[in-house]
XYZ file of C-alpha atoms in Angstrom:
361
model
C 56.240 67.914 99.770
C 58.428 69.661 97.172
C 58.524 73.110 98.706
C 60.729 74.413 95.911
C 57.696 74.409 93.626
C 56.297 77.282 95.705
C 59.247 79.552 95.007
C 59.362 82.604 92.771
C 61.132 81.810 89.499
C 64.095 84.069 90.323
C 64.583 82.313 93.673
C 64.492 78.834 92.089
C 67.643 79.592 90.118
C 69.330 81.767 92.754
C 72.913 80.610 93.516
C 74.218 80.515 97.052
C 75.196 83.953 98.349
C 78.879 84.664 98.955
C 78.151 87.205 101.698
C 79.405 86.379 105.172
C 76.049 87.491 106.577
C 74.319 84.754 104.570
C 76.423 81.834 105.776
C 74.518 79.438 108.092
C 76.769 79.719 111.118
C 76.854 81.835 114.239
C 79.061 84.926 114.267
C 78.936 85.121 118.070
C 82.386 85.268 119.651
C 83.876 85.719 123.098
C 85.733 88.923 124.075
C 89.140 87.222 123.833
C 88.659 86.637 120.096
C 89.777 89.466 117.809
C 87.095 89.924 115.148
C 89.141 91.376 112.298
C 86.805 89.910 109.671
C 83.658 92.086 109.619
C 85.090 95.630 109.350
C 83.509 96.573 112.659
C 84.861 99.483 114.677
C 87.029 98.277 117.541
C 86.468 101.588 119.337
C 82.684 101.482 119.687
C 80.284 104.421 119.534
C 80.630 107.988 120.765
C 80.149 108.589 124.515
C 77.395 111.016 123.508
C 75.624 108.176 121.681
C 76.021 105.863 124.679
C 74.379 108.481 126.907
C 71.465 108.658 124.481
C 71.209 104.854 124.550
C 71.041 104.816 128.348
C 68.242 107.369 128.333
C 66.257 105.651 125.552
C 66.546 102.262 127.290
C 64.338 103.586 130.102
C 61.317 103.521 127.761
C 61.497 100.284 125.747
C 57.736 99.789 126.056
C 56.808 102.522 123.553
C 56.945 102.250 119.774
C 59.740 104.087 117.980
C 59.092 107.149 115.854
C 58.008 105.492 112.610
C 59.358 108.418 110.586
C 62.705 108.764 112.437
C 62.225 112.534 112.374
C 65.089 113.466 114.714
C 67.556 111.114 113.030
C 66.630 112.269 109.524
C 66.659 115.928 110.534
C 70.082 115.655 112.184
C 71.460 113.843 109.142
C 70.058 116.491 106.792
C 71.528 119.266 108.923
C 74.976 117.661 109.064
C 75.135 117.198 105.295
C 73.539 120.496 104.314
C 70.404 118.964 102.835
C 67.197 120.969 102.669
C 65.225 118.850 105.156
C 64.333 115.344 106.316
C 62.495 114.592 103.078
C 65.881 114.165 101.389
C 66.558 111.235 103.739
C 65.445 107.611 104.119
C 66.312 105.267 106.984
C 66.240 101.485 107.332
C 67.690 98.670 109.424
C 71.200 98.892 108.019
C 72.294 99.866 104.528
C 71.700 96.217 103.607
C 67.986 96.847 104.117
C 68.222 99.880 101.846
C 69.843 97.677 99.199
C 66.949 95.232 99.504
C 64.497 98.132 99.154
C 66.097 98.983 95.805
C 65.176 95.568 94.501
C 61.696 95.599 95.963
C 60.795 99.011 94.578
C 62.629 99.297 91.255
C 63.668 95.980 89.707
C 61.628 94.136 87.106
C 62.714 90.707 85.810
C 65.181 91.175 82.979
C 66.462 94.583 84.102
C 70.229 94.961 83.978
C 72.157 95.829 87.146
C 75.776 96.996 86.734
C 78.251 96.121 89.493
C 82.020 96.103 89.862
C 83.837 92.858 90.581
C 84.935 92.218 93.236
C 82.646 94.448 95.239
C 79.988 94.212 97.932
C 78.055 91.015 97.211
C 74.762 92.351 98.596
C 74.157 94.239 95.355
C 74.590 91.176 93.169
C 72.337 89.259 95.564
C 69.490 91.769 95.350
C 69.736 91.844 91.565
C 69.386 88.079 91.256
C 66.722 87.744 93.959
C 64.517 90.088 91.958
C 65.225 88.559 88.557
C 67.592 91.231 87.268
C 70.657 90.422 85.175
C 73.927 91.334 86.963
C 76.298 93.010 84.517
C 79.706 92.443 86.084
C 82.530 94.852 85.232
C 85.935 93.636 86.495
C 88.160 95.961 88.493
C 91.625 96.673 87.117
C 94.859 95.015 88.296
C 95.159 97.433 91.240
C 91.544 96.757 92.234
C 90.219 100.132 91.073
C 86.911 100.660 89.282
C 87.116 100.794 85.487
C 84.691 103.694 85.098
C 84.969 103.794 81.296
C 84.009 100.126 81.105
C 81.073 100.664 83.468
C 79.765 103.503 81.317
C 80.208 101.375 78.188
C 78.169 98.600 79.848
C 75.029 100.767 79.986
C 72.235 99.654 77.641
C 68.553 100.600 77.296
C 67.835 97.726 79.731
C 70.098 99.072 82.491
C 68.084 99.965 85.596
C 70.710 100.411 88.332
C 74.464 101.006 88.511
C 76.355 100.707 91.806
C 79.731 102.052 92.891
C 80.987 101.419 96.427
C 83.353 104.237 97.282
C 85.536 103.189 99.003
C 85.029 99.676 97.717
C 84.541 96.522 99.755
C 86.444 94.120 99.865
C 89.314 95.945 98.115
C 89.461 99.174 100.178
C 90.243 101.206 97.050
C 88.864 104.701 96.471
C 87.773 106.759 93.454
C 88.781 110.426 93.658
C 85.666 112.432 94.550
C 85.934 114.919 91.680
C 86.507 112.077 89.202
C 83.488 110.193 90.528
C 81.282 113.290 90.358
C 82.293 113.835 86.735
C 81.524 110.191 85.955
C 78.068 110.269 87.576
C 77.051 113.188 85.377
C 77.847 111.104 82.271
C 75.483 108.257 83.195
C 72.221 108.362 81.174
C 69.094 109.537 82.977
C 67.257 106.198 82.725
C 69.812 104.616 85.118
C 69.587 104.905 88.905
C 73.134 105.491 90.159
C 73.759 104.187 93.688
C 76.883 105.301 95.539
C 77.571 103.274 98.670
C 79.684 105.424 101.023
C 79.787 103.026 103.978
C 83.502 103.678 104.556
C 83.861 107.309 103.443
C 84.526 108.542 106.993
C 87.863 106.674 106.958
C 89.234 108.239 103.763
C 92.383 110.354 104.065
C 92.817 111.269 100.387
C 92.857 115.032 99.734
C 89.710 116.792 98.517
C 87.440 113.927 99.546
C 83.732 114.670 99.722
C 80.391 112.867 99.693
C 78.317 112.659 96.526
C 75.551 114.155 98.647
C 77.069 117.341 97.203
C 75.154 116.621 93.986
C 71.874 116.210 95.854
C 72.401 119.584 97.556
C 73.111 121.208 94.181
C 69.791 120.014 92.772
C 71.060 117.183 90.564
C 67.936 115.742 88.954
C 69.034 112.458 87.360
C 68.363 109.398 89.575
C 71.001 109.282 92.308
C 70.965 107.618 95.733
C 73.761 107.895 98.315
C 73.938 105.162 100.959
C 75.433 105.661 104.430
C 75.700 103.444 107.495
C 76.248 103.672 111.246
C 77.886 100.230 111.312
C 81.450 101.343 110.573
C 83.019 104.609 111.839
C 80.039 105.254 114.134
C 80.550 101.879 115.847
C 76.913 100.712 115.884
C 76.988 97.546 113.762
C 74.814 95.673 116.250
C 71.983 98.204 115.984
C 71.534 98.016 112.178
C 71.022 101.624 111.067
C 71.291 102.682 107.436
C 70.581 106.052 105.850
C 70.108 107.138 102.248
C 70.095 110.587 100.659
C 68.359 111.555 97.423
C 65.936 114.053 95.953
C 62.558 114.006 97.791
C 60.684 112.512 94.814
C 63.026 109.511 94.788
C 62.879 109.161 98.579
C 59.076 109.079 98.472
C 59.223 106.118 96.077
C 61.655 104.229 98.297
C 59.409 104.712 101.330
C 56.722 102.618 99.624
C 58.663 99.658 101.048
C 57.684 98.508 104.515
C 61.376 97.991 105.294
C 61.807 101.768 105.462
C 60.078 102.035 108.842
C 61.753 99.554 111.132
C 64.588 101.227 113.089
C 64.322 100.613 116.829
C 63.881 103.471 119.290
C 67.305 102.696 120.793
C 68.987 102.811 117.408
C 67.309 106.071 116.476
C 68.338 107.743 119.716
C 71.966 106.655 119.428
C 72.328 107.571 115.757
C 70.663 110.965 116.139
C 73.016 111.813 119.017
C 76.111 110.438 117.266
C 75.598 112.768 114.306
C 76.094 115.676 116.704
C 79.524 114.406 117.792
C 81.662 114.731 114.672
C 84.757 115.337 116.804
C 84.527 111.665 117.801
C 84.292 110.558 114.160
C 87.417 112.582 113.397
C 89.167 110.864 116.303
C 88.232 107.445 114.910
C 89.460 108.504 111.473
C 92.833 109.565 112.892
C 93.331 106.425 114.990
C 92.431 104.264 112.006
C 94.836 106.115 109.712
C 97.769 105.458 112.069
C 96.959 101.744 112.301
C 96.321 101.423 108.565
C 99.747 102.868 107.759
C 101.408 100.516 110.255
C 99.689 97.353 109.036
C 100.156 98.266 105.361
C 103.913 98.745 105.803
C 104.350 95.588 107.886
C 102.510 93.378 105.400
C 104.605 94.719 102.542
C 107.766 93.922 104.499
C 106.520 90.326 104.802
C 106.313 90.035 101.017
C 102.564 90.550 100.645
C 100.938 92.392 97.748
C 98.926 95.079 99.546
C 96.175 97.015 97.802
C 95.838 100.716 98.521
C 93.160 101.092 101.186
C 91.228 104.156 102.291
C 89.070 102.190 104.731
C 89.258 100.429 108.090
C 90.420 97.211 106.423
C 93.207 96.086 104.107
C 93.063 93.514 101.317
C 96.300 91.739 100.481
C 97.723 88.754 98.627
C 100.122 86.713 100.739
C 102.773 84.229 99.568
C 100.669 81.462 101.146
C 97.132 80.208 100.574
C 94.580 82.636 102.017
C 92.417 79.907 103.550
C 95.462 78.390 105.263
C 96.365 81.801 106.696
C 92.779 82.367 107.809
C 92.664 78.987 109.564
C 95.999 79.443 111.360
C 95.015 82.894 112.577
C 91.687 81.534 113.800
C 93.533 78.893 115.825
C 95.101 81.833 117.656
C 91.788 83.648 118.133
C 92.243 86.204 115.343
C 89.575 86.180 112.644
C 90.100 87.622 109.150
C 88.292 87.346 105.811
C 89.554 85.345 102.830
C 87.593 86.489 99.769
C 88.444 84.840 96.443
C 92.000 83.840 97.242
C 92.882 87.142 98.912
C 93.092 88.054 102.595
C 91.150 90.952 104.096
C 91.928 92.123 107.600
C 89.888 94.701 109.489
C 91.861 97.269 111.448
C 91.375 97.053 115.183
C 93.097 98.701 118.108
C 96.907 98.860 118.213
C 96.933 95.764 120.442
C 94.736 93.788 118.035
C 96.761 94.778 114.994
C 100.074 93.991 116.703
C 98.884 90.490 117.541
C 97.721 89.962 113.950
C 101.082 91.107 112.559
C 103.040 88.964 115.025
C 101.068 85.889 113.998
C 101.457 86.714 110.300
C 105.244 86.784 110.714
C 105.136 83.307 112.207
C 102.779 81.956 109.540
C 104.796 83.362 106.620
C 108.221 82.544 108.084
């Protein structure tokens, strides 16, 4: 039987995904292996969130709240939104990205993305038959906003900016980004992925949720996640903010109703403990400065990061470096000839740097 004949046309021509989450191998590791390849938080979730998990685990036999009322309400309150109808939830921001394709994309629509950036957006464009319009980043791995605006045509449906960007770690100044968003024509849905915004130390940094609060009416969706600073990657919790009319369209997808009761309880509680998120930010900033300086001293080209990871170009092949680190139970990413290391605890980062000195010696 030729099962390929059953496929949708867009799937028949779909190239293999470059995302780590789509590679057919287990990501399970033992505690003695330092996972500095997935941008997870090495510090875990807030103690307040863990208490909520313990309490919720006593009742696993009941269905979760389909509407995630407490989680959405707490998120709206934290960000100054009017109410829960400005908020959508799903099983990770990746699920929200998939919802974009399911709800909005028609075959032939154009989908503007930076390059390199988070591959999930290019994946969802191609899965749904859209045409990815790829705008290269500049030499310092920053978005070329003028080029992205120039790439807009009457066929453009969605434009995405990850701020900070993954895998580069680079950041667009908040005021500059806000000014740019207002220039994008009203027929384009602008998506701002803020998965790593909690790690940013640049002055005058703020979420583009500001525009939603101010009543901005052109299509705009802000994506957030609990997988990074909140330390809940294993629970898969994503949140989006937009005007209620746009949220109501997104909730037509069945994927908008699937967060577990345990995940909801933890995330709702974690939003109330912003002191912990500030602590994670501060710890990460110290380690980021240390690793950045050490890699530069080893002769690496290090790109300016505002995240919990650093992308760099070493004077040796990235795959060779990745393999030698893995032999010593330290895992890093190696996207497109670069290296990308997640920031862990001081102990994790010190081991990584010690090994890098040996490898580059």
